[in-house]
PDB file of C-alpha atoms in Angstrom:
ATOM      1  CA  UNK A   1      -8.524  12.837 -13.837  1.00 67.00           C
ATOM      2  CA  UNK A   2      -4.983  11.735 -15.643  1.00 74.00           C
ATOM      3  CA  UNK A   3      -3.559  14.638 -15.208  1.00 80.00           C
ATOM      4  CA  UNK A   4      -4.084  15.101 -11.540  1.00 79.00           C
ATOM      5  CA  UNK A   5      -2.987  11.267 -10.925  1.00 80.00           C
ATOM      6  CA  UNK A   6       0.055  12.350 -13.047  1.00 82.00           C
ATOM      7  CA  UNK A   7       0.807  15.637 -10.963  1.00 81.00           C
ATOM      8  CA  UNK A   8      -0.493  13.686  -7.639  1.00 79.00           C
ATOM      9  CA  UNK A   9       2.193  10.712  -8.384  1.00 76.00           C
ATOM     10  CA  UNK A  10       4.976  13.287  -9.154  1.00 77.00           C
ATOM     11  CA  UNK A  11       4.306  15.709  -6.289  1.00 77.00           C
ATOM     12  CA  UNK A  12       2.097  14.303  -3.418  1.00 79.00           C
ATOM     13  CA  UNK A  13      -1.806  14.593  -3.209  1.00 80.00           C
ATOM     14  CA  UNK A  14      -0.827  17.309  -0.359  1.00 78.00           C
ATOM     15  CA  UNK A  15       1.219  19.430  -2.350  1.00 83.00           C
ATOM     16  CA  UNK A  16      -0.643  19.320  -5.642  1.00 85.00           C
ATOM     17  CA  UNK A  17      -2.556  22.699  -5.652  1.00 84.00           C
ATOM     18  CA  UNK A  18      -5.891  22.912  -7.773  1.00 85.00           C
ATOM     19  CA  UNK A  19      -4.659  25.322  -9.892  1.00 85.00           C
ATOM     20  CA  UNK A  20      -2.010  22.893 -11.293  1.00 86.00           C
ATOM     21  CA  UNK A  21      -4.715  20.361 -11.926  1.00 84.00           C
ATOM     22  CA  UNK A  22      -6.556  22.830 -13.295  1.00 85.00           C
ATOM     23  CA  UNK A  23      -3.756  23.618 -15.429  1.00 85.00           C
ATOM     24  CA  UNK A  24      -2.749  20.619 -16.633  1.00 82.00           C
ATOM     25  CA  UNK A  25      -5.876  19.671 -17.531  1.00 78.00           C
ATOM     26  CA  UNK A  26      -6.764  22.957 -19.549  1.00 84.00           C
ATOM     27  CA  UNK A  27     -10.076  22.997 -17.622  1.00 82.00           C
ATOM     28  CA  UNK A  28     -11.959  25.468 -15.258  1.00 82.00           C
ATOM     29  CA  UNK A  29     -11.985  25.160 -11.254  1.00 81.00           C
ATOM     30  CA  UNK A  30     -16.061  25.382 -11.782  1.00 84.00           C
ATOM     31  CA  UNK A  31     -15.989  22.235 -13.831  1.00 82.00           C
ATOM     32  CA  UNK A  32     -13.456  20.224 -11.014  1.00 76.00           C
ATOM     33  CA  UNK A  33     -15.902  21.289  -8.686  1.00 79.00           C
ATOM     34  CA  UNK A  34     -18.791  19.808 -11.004  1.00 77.00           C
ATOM     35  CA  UNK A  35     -17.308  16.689 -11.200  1.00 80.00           C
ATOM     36  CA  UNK A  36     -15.809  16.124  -7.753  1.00 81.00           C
ATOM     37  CA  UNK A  37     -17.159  18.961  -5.185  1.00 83.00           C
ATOM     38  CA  UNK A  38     -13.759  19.904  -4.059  1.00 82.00           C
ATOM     39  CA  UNK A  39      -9.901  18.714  -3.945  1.00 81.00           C
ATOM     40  CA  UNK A  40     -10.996  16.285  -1.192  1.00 82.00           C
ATOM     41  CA  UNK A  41     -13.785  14.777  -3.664  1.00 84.00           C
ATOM     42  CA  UNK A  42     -11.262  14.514  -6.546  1.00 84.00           C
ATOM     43  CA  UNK A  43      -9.171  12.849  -3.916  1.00 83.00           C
ATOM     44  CA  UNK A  44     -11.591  10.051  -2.796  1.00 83.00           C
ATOM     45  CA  UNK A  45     -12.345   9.632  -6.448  1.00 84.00           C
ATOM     46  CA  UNK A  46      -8.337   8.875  -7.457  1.00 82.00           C
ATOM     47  CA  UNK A  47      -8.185   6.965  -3.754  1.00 81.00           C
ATOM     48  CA  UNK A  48     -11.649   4.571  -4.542  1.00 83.00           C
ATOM     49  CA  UNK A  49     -10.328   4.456  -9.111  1.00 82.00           C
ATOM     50  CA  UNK A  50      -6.939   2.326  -6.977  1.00 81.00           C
ATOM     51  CA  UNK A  51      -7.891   0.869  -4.194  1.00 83.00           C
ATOM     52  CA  UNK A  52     -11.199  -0.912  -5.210  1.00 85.00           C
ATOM     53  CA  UNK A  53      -8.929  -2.822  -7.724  1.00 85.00           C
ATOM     54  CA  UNK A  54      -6.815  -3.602  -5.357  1.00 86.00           C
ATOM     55  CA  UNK A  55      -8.666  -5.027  -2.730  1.00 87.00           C
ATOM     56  CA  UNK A  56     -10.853  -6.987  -5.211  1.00 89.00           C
ATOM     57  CA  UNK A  57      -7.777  -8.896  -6.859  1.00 90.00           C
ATOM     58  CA  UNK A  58      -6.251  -9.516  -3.804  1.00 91.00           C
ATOM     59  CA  UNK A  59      -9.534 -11.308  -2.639  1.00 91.00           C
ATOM     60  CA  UNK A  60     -10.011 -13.018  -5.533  1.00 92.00           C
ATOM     61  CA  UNK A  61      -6.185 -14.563  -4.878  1.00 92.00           C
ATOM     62  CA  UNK A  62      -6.278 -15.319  -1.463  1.00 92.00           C
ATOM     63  CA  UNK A  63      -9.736 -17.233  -2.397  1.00 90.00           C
ATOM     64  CA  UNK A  64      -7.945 -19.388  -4.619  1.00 91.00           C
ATOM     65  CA  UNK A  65      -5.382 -19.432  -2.684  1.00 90.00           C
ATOM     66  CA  UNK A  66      -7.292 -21.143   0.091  1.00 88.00           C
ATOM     67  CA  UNK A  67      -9.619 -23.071  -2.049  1.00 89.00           C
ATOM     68  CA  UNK A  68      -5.722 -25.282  -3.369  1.00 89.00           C
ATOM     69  CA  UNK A  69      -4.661 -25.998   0.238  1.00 85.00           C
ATOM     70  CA  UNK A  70      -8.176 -26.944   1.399  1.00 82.00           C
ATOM     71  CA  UNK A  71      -8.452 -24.802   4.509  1.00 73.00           C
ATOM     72  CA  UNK A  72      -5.002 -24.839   5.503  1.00 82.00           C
ATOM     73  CA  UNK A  73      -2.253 -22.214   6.513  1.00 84.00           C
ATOM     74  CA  UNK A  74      -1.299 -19.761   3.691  1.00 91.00           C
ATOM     75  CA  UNK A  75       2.647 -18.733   5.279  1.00 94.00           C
ATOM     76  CA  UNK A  76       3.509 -14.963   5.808  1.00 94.00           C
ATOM     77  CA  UNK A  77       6.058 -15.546   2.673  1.00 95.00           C
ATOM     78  CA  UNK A  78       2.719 -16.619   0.403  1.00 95.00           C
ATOM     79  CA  UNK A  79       0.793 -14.107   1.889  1.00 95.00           C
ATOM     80  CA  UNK A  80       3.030 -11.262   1.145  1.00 95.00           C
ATOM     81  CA  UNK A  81       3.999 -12.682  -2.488  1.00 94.00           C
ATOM     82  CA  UNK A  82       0.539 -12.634  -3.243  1.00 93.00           C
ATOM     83  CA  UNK A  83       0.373  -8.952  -1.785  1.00 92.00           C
ATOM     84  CA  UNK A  84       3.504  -8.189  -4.301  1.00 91.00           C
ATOM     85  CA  UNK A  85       1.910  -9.722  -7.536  1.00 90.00           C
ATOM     86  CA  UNK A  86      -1.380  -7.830  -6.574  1.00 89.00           C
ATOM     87  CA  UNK A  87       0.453  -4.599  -6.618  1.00 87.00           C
ATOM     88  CA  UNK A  88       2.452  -5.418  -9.637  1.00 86.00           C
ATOM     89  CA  UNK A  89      -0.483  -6.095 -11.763  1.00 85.00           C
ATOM     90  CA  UNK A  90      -1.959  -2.510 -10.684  1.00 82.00           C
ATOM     91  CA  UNK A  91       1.114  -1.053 -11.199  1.00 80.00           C
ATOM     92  CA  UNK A  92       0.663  -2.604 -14.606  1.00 80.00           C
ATOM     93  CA  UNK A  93      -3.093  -1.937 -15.321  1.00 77.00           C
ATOM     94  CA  UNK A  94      -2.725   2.207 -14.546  1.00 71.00           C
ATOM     95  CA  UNK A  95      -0.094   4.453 -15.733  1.00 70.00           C
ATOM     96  CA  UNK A  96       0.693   6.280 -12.689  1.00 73.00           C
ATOM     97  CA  UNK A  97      -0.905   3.472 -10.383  1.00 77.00           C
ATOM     98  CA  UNK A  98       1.900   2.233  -8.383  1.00 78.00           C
ATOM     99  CA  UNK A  99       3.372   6.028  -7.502  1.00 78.00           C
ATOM    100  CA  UNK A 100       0.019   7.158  -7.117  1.00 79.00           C
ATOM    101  CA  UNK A 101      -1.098   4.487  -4.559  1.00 78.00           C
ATOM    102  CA  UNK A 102       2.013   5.314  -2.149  1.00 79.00           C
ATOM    103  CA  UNK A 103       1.198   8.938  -2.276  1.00 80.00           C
ATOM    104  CA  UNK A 104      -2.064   7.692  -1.101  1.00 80.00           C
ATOM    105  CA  UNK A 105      -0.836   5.523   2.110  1.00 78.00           C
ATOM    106  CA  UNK A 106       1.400   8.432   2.760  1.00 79.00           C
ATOM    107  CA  UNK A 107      -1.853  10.976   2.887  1.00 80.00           C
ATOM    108  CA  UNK A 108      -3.613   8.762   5.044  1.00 79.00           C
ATOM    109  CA  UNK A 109      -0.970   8.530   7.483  1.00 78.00           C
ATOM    110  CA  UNK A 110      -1.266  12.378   7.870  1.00 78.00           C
ATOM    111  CA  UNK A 111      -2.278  13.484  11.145  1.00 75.00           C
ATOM    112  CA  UNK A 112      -4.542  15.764   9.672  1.00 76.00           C
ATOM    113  CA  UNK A 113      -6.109  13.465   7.279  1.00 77.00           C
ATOM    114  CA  UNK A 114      -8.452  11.489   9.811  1.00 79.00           C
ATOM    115  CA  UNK A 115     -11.714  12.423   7.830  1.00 79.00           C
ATOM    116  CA  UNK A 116     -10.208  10.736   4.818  1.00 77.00           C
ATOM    117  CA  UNK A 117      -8.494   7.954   7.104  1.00 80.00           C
ATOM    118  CA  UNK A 118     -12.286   7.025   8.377  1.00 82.00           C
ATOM    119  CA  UNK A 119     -13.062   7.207   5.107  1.00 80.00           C
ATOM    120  CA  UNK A 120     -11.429   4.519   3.490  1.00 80.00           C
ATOM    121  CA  UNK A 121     -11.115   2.159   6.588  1.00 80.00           C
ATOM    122  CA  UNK A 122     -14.421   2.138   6.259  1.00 82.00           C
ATOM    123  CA  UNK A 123     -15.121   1.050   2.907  1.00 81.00           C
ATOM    124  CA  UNK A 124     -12.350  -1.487   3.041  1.00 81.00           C
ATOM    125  CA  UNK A 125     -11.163  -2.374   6.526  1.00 83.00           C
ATOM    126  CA  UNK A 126     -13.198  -5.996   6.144  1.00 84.00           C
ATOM    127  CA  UNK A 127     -11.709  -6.504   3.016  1.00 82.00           C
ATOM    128  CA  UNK A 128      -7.901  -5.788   4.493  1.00 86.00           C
ATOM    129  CA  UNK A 129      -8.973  -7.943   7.646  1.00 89.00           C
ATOM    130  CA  UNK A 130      -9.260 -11.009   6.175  1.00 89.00           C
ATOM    131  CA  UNK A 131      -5.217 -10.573   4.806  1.00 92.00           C
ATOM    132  CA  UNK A 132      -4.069  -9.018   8.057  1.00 93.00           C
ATOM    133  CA  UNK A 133      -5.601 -12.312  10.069  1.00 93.00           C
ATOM    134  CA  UNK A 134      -4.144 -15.185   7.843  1.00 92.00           C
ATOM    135  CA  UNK A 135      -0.582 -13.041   8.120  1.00 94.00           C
ATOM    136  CA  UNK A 136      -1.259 -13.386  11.576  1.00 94.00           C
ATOM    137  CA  UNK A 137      -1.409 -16.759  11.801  1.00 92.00           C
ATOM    138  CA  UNK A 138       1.565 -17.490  10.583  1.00 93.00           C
ATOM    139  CA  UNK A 139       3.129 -14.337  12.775  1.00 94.00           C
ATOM    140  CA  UNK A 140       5.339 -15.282  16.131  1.00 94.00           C
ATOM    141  CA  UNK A 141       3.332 -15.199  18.793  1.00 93.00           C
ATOM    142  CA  UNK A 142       2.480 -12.054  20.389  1.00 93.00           C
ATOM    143  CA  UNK A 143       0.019  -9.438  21.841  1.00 94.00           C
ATOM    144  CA  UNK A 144      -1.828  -7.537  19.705  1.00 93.00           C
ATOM    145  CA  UNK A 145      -0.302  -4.112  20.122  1.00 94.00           C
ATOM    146  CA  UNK A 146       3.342  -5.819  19.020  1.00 95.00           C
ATOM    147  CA  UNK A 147       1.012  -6.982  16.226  1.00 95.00           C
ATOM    148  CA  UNK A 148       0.177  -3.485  15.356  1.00 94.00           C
ATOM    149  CA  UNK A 149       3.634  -2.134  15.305  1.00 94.00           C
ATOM    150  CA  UNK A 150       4.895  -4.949  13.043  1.00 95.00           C
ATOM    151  CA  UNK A 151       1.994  -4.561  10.603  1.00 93.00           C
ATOM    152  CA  UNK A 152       2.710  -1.000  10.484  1.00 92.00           C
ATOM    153  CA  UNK A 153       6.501  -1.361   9.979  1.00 93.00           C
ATOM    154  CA  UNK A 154       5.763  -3.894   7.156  1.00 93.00           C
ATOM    155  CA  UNK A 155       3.750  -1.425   5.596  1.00 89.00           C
ATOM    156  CA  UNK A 156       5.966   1.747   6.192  1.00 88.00           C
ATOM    157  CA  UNK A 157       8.645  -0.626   4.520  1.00 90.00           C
ATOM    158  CA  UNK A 158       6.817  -0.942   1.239  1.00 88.00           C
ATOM    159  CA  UNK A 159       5.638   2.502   1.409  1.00 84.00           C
ATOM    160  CA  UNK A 160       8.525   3.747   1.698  1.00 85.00           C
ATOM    161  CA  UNK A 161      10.526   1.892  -1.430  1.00 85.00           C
ATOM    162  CA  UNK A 162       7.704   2.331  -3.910  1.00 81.00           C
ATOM    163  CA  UNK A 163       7.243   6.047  -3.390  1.00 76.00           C
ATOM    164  CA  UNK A 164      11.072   7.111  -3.120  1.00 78.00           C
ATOM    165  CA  UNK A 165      11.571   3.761  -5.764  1.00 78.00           C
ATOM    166  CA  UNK A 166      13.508   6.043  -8.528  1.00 76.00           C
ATOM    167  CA  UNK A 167      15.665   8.296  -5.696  1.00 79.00           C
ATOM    168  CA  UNK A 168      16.806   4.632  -4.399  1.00 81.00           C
ATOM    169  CA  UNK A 169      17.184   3.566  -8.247  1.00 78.00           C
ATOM    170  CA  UNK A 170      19.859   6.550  -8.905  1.00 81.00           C
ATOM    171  CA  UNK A 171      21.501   5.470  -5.746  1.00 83.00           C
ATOM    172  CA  UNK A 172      21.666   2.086  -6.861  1.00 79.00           C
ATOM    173  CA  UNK A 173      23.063   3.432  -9.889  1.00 78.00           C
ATOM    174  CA  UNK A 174      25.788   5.205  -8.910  1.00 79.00           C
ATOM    175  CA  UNK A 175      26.730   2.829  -6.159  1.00 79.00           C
ATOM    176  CA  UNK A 176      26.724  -0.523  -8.398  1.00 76.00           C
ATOM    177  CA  UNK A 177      26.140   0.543 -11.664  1.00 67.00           C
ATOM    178  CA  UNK A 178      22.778  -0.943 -12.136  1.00 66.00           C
ATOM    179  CA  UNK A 179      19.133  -0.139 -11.982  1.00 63.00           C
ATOM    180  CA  UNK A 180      16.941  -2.141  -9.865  1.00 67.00           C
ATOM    181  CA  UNK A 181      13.126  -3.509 -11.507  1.00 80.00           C
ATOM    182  CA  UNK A 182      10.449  -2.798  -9.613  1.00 80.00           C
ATOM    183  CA  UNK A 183       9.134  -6.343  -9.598  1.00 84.00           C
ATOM    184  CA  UNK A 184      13.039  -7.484  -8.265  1.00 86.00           C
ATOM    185  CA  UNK A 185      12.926  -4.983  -5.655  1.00 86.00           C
ATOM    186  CA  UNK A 186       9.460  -6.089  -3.950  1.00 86.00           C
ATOM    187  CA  UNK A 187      10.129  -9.497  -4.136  1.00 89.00           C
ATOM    188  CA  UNK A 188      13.396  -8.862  -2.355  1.00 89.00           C
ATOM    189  CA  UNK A 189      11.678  -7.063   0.407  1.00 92.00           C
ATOM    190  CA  UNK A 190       9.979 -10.599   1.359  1.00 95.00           C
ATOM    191  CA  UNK A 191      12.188 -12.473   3.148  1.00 95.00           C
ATOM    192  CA  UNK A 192      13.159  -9.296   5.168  1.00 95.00           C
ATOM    193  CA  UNK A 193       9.363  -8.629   6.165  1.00 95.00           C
ATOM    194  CA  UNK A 194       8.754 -12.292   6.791  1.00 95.00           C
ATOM    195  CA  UNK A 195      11.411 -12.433   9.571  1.00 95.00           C
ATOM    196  CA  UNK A 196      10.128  -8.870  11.119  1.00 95.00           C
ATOM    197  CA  UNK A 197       7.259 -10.905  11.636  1.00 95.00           C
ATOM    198  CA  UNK A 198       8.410 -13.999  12.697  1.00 94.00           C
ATOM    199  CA  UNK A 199      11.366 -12.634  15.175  1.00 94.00           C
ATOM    200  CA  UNK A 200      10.325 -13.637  18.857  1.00 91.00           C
ATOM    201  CA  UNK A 201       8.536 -10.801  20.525  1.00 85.00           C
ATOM    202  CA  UNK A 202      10.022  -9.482  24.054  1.00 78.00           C
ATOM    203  CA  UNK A 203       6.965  -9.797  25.454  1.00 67.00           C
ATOM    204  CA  UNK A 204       4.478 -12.362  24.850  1.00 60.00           C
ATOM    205  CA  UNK A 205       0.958 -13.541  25.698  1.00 58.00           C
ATOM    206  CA  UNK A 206       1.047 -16.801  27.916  1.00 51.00           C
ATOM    207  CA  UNK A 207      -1.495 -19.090  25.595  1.00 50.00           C
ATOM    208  CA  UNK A 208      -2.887 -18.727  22.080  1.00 50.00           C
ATOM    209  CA  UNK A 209      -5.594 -21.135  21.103  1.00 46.00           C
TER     210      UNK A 209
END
């Protein structure tokens, strides 16, 4: 399985063919298929080997999280620092994790990836909820399709920086003569994504209770 998460990270899961994997990993197609069905199978497998980690430690930190402050108000700026470290230590625990889990959100934003898309909102959407609903707490007030849009442009923001992170590096590069750090960079993003969701909304509901 390395060798596909290393030609999946470099290239996209979408434009990875099986015969590189194949190649790569000086196997047969009959023995992929053994192990994983099809491309799709080998797929889920690399999706479930990333995000069950994921979504475990981030439990386990906004649990102790909430356990310090006794049942009050974790801020969008805590929320999304624990998000950071969460990825960080993936990014840390797997070779290829951090490129490999963008390439990921990017599939599953596919329009032709709904099977997959069911897929893994289904194993994890409770999981997600429970971060999505504290970060809304501590959100402006608004209706719940502004909601949607700002969720999605915080995540298309991170998305977008960790999978195109070494293009942006060279850029940085040649524009300032330095290279960014990963860890820098996402805790950089913060303050940015914690006024997207704080900015007043043009529209807004009349109450919240």
């Amino acid at each position: 399985m390395l060798s596909a998460e290393a030609l999946f990270a470099e290239q996209g899961f979408a434009e990875t063919t099986m015969r590189e994997i194949t190649s790569a990993a000086k196997v047969n197609l009959a023995a992929v298929n053994y192990h994983f069905g099809s491309k799709k199978g080998l797929i889920t497998a690399v999706a479930e080997k990333y995000l069950t980690p994921l979504v475990s430690n981030l439990q386990d930190s906004l649990s102790e999280r909430q356990a310090d402050i006794k049942g009050g108000t974790i801020t969008a700026q805590e929320l999304l620092e624990i998000l950071m470290r969460t990825l960080l230590q993936l990014g840390k625990s797997r070779q290829f994790a951090l490129p490999v889990f963008m390439r990921l959100l990017e599939l599953i934003y596919m329009k032709n990836q709904q099977e997959l898309r069911d897929a893994m909102l289904a194993r994890h959407r409770d999981s997600f909820s429970v971060f999505i609903e504290l970060l809304r707490k501590d959100a402006a007030v608004m209706e719940d399709e502004e909601f949607f849009w700002r969720l999605h442009f915080l995540m298309g923001s991170i998305i977008f920086t960790l999978s195109n992170f070494q293009t942006l590096v060279a850029i940085e590069m040649r524009e300032f003569e330095r290279s960014a750090e990963v860890e820098r960079t996402l805790h950089r993003m913060i303050p940015v994504l914690v006024a997207g969701l704080q900015a007043r909304a043009e529209h807004t509901p009349f109450t919240r209770i």
